[in-house]
Tab-separated table of C-alpha atoms and ligand atoms in Angstrom:
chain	number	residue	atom	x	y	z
N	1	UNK	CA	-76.528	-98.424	14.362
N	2	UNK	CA	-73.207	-98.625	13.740
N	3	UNK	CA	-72.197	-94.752	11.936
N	4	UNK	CA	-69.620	-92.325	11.621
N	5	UNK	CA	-69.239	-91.274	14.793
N	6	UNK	CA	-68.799	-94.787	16.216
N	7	UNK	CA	-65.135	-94.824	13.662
N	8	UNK	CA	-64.055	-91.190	14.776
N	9	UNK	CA	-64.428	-92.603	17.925
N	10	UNK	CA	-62.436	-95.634	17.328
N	11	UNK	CA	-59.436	-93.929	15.893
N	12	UNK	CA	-59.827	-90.885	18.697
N	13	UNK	CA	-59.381	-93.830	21.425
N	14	UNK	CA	-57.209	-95.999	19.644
N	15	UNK	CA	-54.992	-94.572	17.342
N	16	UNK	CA	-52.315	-91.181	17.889
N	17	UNK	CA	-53.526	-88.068	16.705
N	18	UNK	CA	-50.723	-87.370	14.210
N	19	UNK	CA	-53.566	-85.990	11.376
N	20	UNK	CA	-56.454	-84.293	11.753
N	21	UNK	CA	-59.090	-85.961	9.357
N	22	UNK	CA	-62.222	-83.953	7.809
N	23	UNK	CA	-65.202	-85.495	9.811
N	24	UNK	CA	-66.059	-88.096	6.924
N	25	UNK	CA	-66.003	-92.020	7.084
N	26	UNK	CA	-65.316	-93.650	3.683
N	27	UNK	CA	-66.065	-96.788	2.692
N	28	UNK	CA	-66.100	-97.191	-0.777
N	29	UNK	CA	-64.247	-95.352	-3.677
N	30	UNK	CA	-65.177	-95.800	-7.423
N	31	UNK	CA	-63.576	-94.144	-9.955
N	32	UNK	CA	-63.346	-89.951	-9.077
N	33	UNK	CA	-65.704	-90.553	-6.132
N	34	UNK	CA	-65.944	-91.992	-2.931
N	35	UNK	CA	-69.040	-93.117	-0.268
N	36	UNK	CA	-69.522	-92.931	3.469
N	37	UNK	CA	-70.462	-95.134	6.016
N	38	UNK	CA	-73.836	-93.728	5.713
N	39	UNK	CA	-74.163	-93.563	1.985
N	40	UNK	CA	-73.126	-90.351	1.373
N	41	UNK	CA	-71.239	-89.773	-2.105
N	42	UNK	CA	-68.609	-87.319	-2.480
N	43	UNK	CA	-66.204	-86.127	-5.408
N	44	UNK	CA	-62.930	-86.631	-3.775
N	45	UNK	CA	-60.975	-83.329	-4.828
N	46	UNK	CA	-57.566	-84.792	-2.842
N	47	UNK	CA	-56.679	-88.270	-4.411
N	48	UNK	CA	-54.980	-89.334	-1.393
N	49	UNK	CA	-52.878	-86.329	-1.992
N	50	UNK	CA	-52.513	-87.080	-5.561
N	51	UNK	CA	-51.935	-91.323	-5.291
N	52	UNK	CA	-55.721	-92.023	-6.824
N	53	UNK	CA	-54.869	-90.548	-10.178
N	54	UNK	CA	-56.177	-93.225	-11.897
N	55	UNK	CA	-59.349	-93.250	-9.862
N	56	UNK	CA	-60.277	-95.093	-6.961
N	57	UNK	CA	-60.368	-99.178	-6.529
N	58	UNK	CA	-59.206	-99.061	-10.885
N	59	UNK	CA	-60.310	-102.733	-12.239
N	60	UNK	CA	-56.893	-103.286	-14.073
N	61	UNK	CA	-55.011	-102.127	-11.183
N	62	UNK	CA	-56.757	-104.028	-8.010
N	63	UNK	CA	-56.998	-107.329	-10.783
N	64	UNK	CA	-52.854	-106.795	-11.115
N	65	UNK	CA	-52.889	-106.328	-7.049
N	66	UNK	CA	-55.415	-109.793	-6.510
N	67	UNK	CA	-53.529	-112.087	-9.532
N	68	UNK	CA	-50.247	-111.449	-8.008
N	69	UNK	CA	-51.335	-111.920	-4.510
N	70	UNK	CA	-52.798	-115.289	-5.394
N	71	UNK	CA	-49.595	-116.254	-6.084
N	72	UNK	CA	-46.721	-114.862	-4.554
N	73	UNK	CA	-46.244	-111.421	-2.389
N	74	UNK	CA	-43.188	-111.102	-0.822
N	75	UNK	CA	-39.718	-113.173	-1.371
N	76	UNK	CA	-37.620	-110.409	-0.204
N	77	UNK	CA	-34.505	-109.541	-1.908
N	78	UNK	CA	-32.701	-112.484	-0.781
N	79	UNK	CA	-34.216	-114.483	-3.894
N	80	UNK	CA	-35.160	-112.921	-7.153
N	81	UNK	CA	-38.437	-113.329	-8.139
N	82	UNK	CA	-40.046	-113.407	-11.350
N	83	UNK	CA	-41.864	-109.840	-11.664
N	84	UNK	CA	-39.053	-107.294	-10.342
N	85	UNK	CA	-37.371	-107.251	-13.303
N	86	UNK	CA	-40.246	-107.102	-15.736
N	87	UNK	CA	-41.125	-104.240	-13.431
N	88	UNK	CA	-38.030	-102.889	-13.543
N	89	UNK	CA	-37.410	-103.046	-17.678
N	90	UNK	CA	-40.996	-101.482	-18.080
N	91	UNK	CA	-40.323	-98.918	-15.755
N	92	UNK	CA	-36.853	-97.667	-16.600
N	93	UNK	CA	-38.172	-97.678	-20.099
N	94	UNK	CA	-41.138	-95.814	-19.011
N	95	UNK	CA	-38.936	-92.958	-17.606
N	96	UNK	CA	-35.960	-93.127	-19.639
N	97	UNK	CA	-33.408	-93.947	-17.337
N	98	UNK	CA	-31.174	-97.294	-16.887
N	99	UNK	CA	-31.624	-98.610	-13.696
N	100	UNK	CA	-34.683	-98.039	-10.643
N	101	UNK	CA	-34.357	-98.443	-7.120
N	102	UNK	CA	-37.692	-99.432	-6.167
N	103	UNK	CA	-38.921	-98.906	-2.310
N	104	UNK	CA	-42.284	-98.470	-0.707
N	105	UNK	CA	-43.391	-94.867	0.551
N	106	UNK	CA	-42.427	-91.500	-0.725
N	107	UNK	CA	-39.902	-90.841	1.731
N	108	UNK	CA	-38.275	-93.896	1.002
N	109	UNK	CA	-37.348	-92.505	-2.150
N	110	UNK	CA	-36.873	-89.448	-1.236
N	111	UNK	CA	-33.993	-90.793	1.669
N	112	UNK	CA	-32.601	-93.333	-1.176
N	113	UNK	CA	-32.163	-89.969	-3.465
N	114	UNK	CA	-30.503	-88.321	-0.158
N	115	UNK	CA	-28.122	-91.487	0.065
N	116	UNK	CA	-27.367	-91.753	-3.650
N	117	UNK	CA	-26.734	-88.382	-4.169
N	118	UNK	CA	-24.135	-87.982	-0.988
N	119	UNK	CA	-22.377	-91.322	-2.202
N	120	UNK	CA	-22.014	-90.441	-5.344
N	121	UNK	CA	-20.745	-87.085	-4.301
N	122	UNK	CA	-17.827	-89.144	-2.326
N	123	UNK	CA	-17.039	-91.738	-4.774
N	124	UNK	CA	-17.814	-90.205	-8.090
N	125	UNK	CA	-16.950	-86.828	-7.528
N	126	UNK	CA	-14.651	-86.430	-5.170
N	127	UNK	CA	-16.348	-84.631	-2.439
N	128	UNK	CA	-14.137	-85.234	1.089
N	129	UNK	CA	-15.774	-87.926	3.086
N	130	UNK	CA	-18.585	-85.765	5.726
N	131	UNK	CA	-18.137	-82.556	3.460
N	132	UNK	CA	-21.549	-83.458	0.755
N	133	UNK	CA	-23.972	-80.515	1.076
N	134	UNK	CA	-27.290	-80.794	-0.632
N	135	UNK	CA	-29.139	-77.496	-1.595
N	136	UNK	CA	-32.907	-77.955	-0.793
N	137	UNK	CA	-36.272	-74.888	-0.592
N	138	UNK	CA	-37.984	-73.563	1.641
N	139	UNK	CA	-41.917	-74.378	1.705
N	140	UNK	CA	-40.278	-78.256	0.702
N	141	UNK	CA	-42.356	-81.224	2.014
N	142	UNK	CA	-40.312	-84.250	1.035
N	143	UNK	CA	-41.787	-86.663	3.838
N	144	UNK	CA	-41.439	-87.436	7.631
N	145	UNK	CA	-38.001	-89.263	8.182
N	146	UNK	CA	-35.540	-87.269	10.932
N	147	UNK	CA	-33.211	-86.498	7.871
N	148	UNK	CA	-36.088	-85.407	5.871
N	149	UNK	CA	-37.700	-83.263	8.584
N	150	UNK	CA	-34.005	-82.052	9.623
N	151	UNK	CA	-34.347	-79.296	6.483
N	152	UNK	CA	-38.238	-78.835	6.677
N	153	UNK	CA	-38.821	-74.945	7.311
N	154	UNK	CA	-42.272	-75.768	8.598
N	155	UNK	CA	-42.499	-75.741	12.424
N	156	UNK	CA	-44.644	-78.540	13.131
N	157	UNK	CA	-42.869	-80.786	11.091
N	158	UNK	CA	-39.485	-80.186	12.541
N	159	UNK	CA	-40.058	-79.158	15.846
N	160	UNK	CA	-39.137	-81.494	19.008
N	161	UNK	CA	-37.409	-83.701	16.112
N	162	UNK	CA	-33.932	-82.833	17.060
N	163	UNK	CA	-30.921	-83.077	16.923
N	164	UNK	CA	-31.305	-82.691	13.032
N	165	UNK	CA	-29.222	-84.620	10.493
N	166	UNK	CA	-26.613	-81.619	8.744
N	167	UNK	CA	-25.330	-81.675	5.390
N	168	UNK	CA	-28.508	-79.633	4.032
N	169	UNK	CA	-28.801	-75.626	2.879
N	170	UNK	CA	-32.567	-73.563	2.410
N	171	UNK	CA	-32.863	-71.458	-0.590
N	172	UNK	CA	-36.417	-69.516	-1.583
N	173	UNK	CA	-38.123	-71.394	-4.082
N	174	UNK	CA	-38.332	-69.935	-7.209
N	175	UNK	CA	-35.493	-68.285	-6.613
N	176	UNK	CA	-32.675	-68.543	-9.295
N	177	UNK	CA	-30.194	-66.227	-7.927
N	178	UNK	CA	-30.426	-67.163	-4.460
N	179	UNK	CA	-28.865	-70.809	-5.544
N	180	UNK	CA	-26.489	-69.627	-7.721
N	181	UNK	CA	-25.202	-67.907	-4.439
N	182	UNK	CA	-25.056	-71.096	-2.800
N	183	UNK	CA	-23.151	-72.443	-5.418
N	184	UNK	CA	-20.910	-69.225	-5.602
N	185	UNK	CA	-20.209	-69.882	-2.446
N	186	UNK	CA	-19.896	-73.493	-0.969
N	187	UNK	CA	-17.605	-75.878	-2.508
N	188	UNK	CA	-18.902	-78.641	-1.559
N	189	UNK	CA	-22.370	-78.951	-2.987
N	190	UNK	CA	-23.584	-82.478	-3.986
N	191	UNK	CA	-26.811	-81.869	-5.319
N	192	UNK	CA	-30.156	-80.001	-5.568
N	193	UNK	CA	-33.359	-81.393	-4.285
N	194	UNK	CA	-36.449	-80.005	-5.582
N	195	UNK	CA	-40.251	-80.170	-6.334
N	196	UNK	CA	-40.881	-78.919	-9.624
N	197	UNK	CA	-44.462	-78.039	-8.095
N	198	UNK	CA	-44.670	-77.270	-4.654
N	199	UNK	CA	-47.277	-79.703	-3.358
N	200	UNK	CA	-48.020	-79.007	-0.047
N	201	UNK	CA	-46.719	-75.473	0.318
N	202	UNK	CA	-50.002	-75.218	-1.934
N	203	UNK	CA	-49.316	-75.847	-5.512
N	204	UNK	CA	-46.492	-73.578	-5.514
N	205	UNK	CA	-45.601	-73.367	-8.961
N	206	UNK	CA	-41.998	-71.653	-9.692
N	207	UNK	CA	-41.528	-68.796	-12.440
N	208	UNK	CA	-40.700	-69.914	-15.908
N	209	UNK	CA	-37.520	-71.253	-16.929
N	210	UNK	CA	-36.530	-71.294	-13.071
N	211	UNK	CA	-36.164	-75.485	-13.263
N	212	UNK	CA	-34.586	-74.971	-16.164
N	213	UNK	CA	-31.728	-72.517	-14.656
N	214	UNK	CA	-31.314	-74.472	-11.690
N	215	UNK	CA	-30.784	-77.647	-13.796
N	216	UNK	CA	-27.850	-75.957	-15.961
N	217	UNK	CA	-26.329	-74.440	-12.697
N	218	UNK	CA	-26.158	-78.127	-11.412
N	219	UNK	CA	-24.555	-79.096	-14.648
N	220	UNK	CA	-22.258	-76.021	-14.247
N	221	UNK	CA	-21.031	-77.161	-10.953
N	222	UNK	CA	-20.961	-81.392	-11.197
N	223	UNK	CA	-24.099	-81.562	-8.655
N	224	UNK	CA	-26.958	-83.776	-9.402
N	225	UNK	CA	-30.142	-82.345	-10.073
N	226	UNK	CA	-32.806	-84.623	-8.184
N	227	UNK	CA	-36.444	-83.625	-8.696
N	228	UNK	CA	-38.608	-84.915	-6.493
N	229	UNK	CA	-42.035	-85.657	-8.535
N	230	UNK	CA	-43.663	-87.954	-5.608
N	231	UNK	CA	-46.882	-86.139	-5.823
N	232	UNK	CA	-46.177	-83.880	-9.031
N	233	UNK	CA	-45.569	-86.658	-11.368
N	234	UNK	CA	-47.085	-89.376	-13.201
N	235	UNK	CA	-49.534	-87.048	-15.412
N	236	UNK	CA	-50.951	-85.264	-12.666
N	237	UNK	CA	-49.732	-81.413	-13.643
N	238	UNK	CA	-50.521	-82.033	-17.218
N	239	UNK	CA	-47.195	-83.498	-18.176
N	240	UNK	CA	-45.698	-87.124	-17.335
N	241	UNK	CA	-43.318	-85.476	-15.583
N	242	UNK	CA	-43.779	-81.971	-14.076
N	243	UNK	CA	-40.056	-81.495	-15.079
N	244	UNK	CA	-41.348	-82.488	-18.646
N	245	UNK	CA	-42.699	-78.418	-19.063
N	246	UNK	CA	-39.028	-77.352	-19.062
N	247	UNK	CA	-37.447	-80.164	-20.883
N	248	UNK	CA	-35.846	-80.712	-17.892
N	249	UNK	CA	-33.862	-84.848	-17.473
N	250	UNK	CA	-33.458	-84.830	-13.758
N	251	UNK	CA	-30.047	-86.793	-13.003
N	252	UNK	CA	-32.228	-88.459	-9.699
N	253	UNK	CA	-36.381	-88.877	-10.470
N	254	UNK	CA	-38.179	-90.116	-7.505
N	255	UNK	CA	-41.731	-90.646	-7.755
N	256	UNK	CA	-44.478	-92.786	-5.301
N	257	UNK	CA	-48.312	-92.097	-4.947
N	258	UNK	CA	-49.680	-93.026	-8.048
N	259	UNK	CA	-47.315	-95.590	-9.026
N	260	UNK	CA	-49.425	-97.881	-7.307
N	261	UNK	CA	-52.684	-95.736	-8.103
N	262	UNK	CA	-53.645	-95.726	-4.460
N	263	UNK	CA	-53.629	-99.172	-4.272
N	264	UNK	CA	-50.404	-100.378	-2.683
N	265	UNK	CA	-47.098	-97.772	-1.170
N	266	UNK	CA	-45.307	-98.655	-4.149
N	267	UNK	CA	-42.065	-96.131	-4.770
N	268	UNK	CA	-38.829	-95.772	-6.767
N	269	UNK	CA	-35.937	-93.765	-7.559
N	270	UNK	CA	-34.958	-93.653	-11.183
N	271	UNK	CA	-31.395	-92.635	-12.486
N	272	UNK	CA	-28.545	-93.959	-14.971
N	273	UNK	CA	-25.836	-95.928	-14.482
N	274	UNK	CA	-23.126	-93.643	-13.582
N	275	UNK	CA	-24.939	-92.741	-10.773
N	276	UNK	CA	-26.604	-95.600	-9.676
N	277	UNK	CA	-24.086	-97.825	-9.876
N	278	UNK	CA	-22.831	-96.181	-6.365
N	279	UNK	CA	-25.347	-98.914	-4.763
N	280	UNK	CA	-23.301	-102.206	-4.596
N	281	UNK	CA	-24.850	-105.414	-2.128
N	282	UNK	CA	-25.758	-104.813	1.532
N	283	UNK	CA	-25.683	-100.692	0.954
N	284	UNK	CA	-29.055	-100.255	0.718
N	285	UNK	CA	-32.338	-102.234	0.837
N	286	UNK	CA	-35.938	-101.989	2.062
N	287	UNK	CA	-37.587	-105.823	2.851
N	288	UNK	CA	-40.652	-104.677	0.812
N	289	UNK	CA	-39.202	-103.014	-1.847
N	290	UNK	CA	-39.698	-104.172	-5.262
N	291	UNK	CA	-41.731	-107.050	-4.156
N	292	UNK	CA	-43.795	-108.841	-6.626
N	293	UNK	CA	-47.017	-107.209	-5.956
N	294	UNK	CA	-45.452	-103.987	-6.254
N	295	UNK	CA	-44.323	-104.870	-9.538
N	296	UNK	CA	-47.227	-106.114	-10.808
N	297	UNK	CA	-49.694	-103.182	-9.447
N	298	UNK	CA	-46.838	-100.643	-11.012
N	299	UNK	CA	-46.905	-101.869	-14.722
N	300	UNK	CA	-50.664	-101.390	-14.611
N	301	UNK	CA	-51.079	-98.223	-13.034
N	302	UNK	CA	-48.285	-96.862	-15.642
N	303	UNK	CA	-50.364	-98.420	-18.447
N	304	UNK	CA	-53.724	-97.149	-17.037
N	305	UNK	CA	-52.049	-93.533	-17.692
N	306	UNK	CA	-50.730	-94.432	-20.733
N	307	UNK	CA	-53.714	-95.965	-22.121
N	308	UNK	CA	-56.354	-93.916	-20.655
N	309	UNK	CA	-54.674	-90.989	-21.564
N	310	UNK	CA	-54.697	-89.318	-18.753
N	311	UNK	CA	-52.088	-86.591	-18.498
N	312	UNK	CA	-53.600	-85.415	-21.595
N	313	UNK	CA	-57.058	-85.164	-19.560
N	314	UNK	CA	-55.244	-83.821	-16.611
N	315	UNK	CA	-53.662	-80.565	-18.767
N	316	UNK	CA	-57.007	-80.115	-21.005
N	317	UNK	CA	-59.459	-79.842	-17.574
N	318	UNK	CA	-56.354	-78.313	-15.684
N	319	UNK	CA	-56.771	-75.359	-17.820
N	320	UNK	CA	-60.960	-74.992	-18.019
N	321	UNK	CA	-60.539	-75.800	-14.291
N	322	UNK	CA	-58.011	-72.875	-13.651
N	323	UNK	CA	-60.223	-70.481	-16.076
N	324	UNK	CA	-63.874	-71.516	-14.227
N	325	UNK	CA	-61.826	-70.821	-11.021
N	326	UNK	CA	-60.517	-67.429	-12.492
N	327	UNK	CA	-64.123	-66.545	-12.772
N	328	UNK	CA	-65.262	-67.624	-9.844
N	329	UNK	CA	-62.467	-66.049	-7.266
N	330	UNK	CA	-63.832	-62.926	-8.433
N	331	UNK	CA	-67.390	-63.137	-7.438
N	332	UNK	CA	-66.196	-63.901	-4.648
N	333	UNK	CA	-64.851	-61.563	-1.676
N	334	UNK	CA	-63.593	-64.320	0.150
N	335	UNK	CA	-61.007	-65.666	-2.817
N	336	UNK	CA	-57.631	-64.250	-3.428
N	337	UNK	CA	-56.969	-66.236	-6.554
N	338	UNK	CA	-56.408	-70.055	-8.053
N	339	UNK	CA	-52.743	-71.582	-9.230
N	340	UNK	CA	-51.573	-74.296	-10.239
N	341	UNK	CA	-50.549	-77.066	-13.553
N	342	UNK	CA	-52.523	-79.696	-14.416
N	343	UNK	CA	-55.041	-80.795	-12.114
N	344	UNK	CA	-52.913	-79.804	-9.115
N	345	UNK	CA	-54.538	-76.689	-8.399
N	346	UNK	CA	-54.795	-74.544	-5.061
N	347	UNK	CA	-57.587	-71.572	-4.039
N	348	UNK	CA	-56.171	-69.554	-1.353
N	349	UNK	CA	-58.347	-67.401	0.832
N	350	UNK	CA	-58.723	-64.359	2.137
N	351	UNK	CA	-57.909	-65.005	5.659
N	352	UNK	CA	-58.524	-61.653	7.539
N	353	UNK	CA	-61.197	-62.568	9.555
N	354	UNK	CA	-61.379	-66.277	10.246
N	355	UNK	CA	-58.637	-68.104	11.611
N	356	UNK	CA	-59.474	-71.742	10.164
N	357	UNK	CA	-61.184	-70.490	6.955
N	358	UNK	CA	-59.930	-73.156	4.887
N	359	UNK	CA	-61.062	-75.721	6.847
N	360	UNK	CA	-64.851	-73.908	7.825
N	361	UNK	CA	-64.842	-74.351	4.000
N	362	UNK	CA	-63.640	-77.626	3.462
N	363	UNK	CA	-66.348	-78.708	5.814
N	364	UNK	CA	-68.966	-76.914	3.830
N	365	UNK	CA	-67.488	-78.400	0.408
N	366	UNK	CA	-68.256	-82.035	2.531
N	367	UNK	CA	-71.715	-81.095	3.144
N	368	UNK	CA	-72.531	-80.323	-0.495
N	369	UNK	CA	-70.670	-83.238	-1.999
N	370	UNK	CA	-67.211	-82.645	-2.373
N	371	UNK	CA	-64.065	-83.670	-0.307
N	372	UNK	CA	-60.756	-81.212	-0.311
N	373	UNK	CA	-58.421	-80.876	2.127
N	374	UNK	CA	-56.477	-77.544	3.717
N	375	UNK	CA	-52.988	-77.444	2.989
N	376	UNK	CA	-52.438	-74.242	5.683
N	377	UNK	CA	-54.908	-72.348	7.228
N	378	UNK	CA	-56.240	-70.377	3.962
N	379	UNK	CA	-55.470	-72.440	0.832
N	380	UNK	CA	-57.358	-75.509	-0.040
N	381	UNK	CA	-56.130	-77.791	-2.447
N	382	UNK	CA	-58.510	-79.165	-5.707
N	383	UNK	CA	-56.416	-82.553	-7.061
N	384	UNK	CA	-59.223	-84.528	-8.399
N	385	UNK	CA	-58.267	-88.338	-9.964
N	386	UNK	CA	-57.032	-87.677	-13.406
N	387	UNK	CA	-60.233	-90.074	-15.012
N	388	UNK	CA	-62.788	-86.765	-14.071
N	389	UNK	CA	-64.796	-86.205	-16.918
N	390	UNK	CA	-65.386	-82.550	-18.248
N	391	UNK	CA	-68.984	-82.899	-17.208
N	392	UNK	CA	-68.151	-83.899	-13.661
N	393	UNK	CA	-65.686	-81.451	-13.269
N	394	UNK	CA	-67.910	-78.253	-14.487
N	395	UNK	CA	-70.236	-79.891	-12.005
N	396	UNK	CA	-67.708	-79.845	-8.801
N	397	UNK	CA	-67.012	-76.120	-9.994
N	398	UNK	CA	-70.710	-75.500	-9.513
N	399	UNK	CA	-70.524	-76.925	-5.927
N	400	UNK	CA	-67.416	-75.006	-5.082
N	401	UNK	CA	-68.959	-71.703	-6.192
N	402	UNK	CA	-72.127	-72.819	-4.193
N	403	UNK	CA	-69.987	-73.374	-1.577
N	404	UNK	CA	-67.717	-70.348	-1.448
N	405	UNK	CA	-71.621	-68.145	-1.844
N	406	UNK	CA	-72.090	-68.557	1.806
N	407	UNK	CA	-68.932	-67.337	3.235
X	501	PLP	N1	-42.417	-85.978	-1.516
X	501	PLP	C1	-43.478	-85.232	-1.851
X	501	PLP	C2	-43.331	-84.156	-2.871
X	501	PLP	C3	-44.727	-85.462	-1.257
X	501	PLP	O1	-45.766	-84.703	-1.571
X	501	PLP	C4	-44.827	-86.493	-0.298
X	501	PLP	C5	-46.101	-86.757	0.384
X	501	PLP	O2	-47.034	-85.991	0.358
X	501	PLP	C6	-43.694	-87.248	0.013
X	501	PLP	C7	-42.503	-86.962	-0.626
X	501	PLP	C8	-43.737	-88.332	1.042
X	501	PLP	O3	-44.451	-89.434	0.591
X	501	PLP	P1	-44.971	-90.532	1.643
X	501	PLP	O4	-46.074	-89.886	2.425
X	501	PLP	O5	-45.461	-91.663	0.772
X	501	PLP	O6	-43.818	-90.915	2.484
């Protein structure tokens, strides 16, 4: 018989060991849950790190994704083609913003920010050429390119990745005055990168009004405020926009994840003209991106949140999800406490006596029905798909205080 073990197997021979997978083999993903090879259902509490939220294998979305591949999938940029710029008016309009650069993963935005920011620092404002600093924060995860990892604080990210690309300064998160230091003191600052919610630092959320600071600082100074909402946006904290709490109009919005709802890497990086306008023929360019399946699966993953309402759902159970937690944590001797917006939530552990707890519990969570990952070695992310029901979610509460009852 052909089970689990035979695929762990498979990708322990076959494939590098650059993740380290919860012992579960899916096969099948409907709506906020997902099966195993041997039948096994779970509620999947990670969303492909928050690209599902619109459920798994959504009818609208995977009909968009099989129509357009029936007829054409890739013409590359060499041609237009006659969905990227349906895409690309629905989008922008979507957003806000005049013009989209789109690309494929998260990191390709993210590096297409990086580029547009330091160009427009050289030809807009006046930056000398090789001077452009960009402020980023510590705990960031922005992807795995060398220039991305080149400002990661986190060891195993970085390390052995060297020589790094400069140009980039740290600041604590959350941490108004330590930017306004950088900006006191560096001339040459291009631009701020930041996640509104820190994702994988363990949904870090900053103090009040601290976007909202930085964002005015930037405006102070000329620098370009670039929020980077790849796994924080697109209704998932309760908000289209995690920026949206602070009425905050990043100059550079990039997003990915659930632009395709899981379906497709589908990214983009929005902004207006001024600044986009940096990007003239031959600067800049991914073969895939903006290809007509792309478009196609990203108009009808934006409608499916539109239509299904589903940032509203994601702030309503965000807050019964953070109060049921509340409750729980303290029955509990092993919790410390729950944060979070939206349905981006994080429990952290007490880790005093175990050194993997997060992960002894993410295993239990498996065995009674529910899949979340560790993001560290004592928090443990909850991110269900945004389409969870109130009902479903009071019943993944139940298994989670089940769970955390035998630790
Ligand atoms: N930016 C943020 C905030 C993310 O959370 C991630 C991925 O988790 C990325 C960028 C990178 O996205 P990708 O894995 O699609 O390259």
């Amino acid at each position: 018989m052909i089970d689990s073990k035979h695929f762990i197997e498979l990708e322990e021979q076959y494939g590098a060991h650059n993740y380290h997978p919860l012992p579960v083999v899916l096969s099948q993903g409907r709506g906020v849950k997902v099966i195993d090879v041997e039948g096994r259902e779970y509620y999947d509490f990670l969303s492909a790190y928050s690209a599902v939220n619109q459920g798994h294998c959504h009818p609208k979305i995977v009909n968009a994704l099989i129509e357009q591949a029936q007829k054409l999938t890739l013409t590359s940029r060499a041609f237009f083609n006659d969905k990227l710029g349906v895409y690309e008016k629905f989008v922008t309009q979507y957003f806000g913003y005049d013009k989209v650069l789109p690309m494929n993963s998260g990191a390709e935005a993210v590096e297409t920010a990086l580029k547009l920011c330091r160009k427009w620092a050289y030809e807009v404002k006046g930056i000398p050429e090789g001077e452009a600093k960009i402020v980023v924060c510590e705990g960031n995860f922005h992807g795995r390119t060398t220039t991305i990892v080149s400002f990661s604080v986190d060891p195993d990210a970085r390390n052995s990745y060297g020589p790094f690309t400069p140009g980039f300064i740290v600041v604590p998160y959350s941490d108004f005055s330590a930017l306004e230091k950088v900006f006191a003191e560096n001339q040459h600052i291009a631009g701020f990168l930041v996640e509104p919610v820190q994702g994988e630092a363990g949904a870090r959320v900053p103090d009040e009004g601290y976007l909202k600071k930085c964002y005015d600082l930037c405006k102070k100074n000329n620098a370009l405020f670039i929020a980077d909402e790849v796994q924080t946006g697109i209704g998932r904290t309760g908000r289209l926009l995690a920026c949206d709490y602070e009425n905050v109009r990043p100059d550079v919005l990039i997003l990915g994840k659930a632009l395709s709802g899981g379906t497709y890497p589908v990214s983009a990086v929005l902004a207006d003209n001024d600044k986009m306008q940096v990007f003239r023929p031959g600067q800049h360019g991914s073969t895939f991106g903006g290809n007509p399946i792309a478009a196609a699966v990203g108009i009808a993953a934006l409608e499916v949140i539109r239509d299904e309402h589903l940032t509203e759902n994601a702030f309503r159970l965000g807050e019964i999800f953070r109060a049921k937690m509340t409750e729980i944590c303290k029955k509990h001797k092993i919790c410390e406490y729950v944060r979070g917006k939206g349905l981006l939530n994080a429990l952290i552990v007490n880790n005093l006596k175990e050194k993997d707890i997060a992960w002894d519990i993410c295993l239990r969570l498996a065995e009674n029905g529910l899949l979340a990952k560790p993001t560290h070695t004592n928090i443990i992310r909850f991110a269900p798909p945004l389409i969870i029901t109130e009902a479903q979610l009071l019943e993944c509460v139940e298994i989670i205080d089940k769970t955390l009852s035998s630790f």
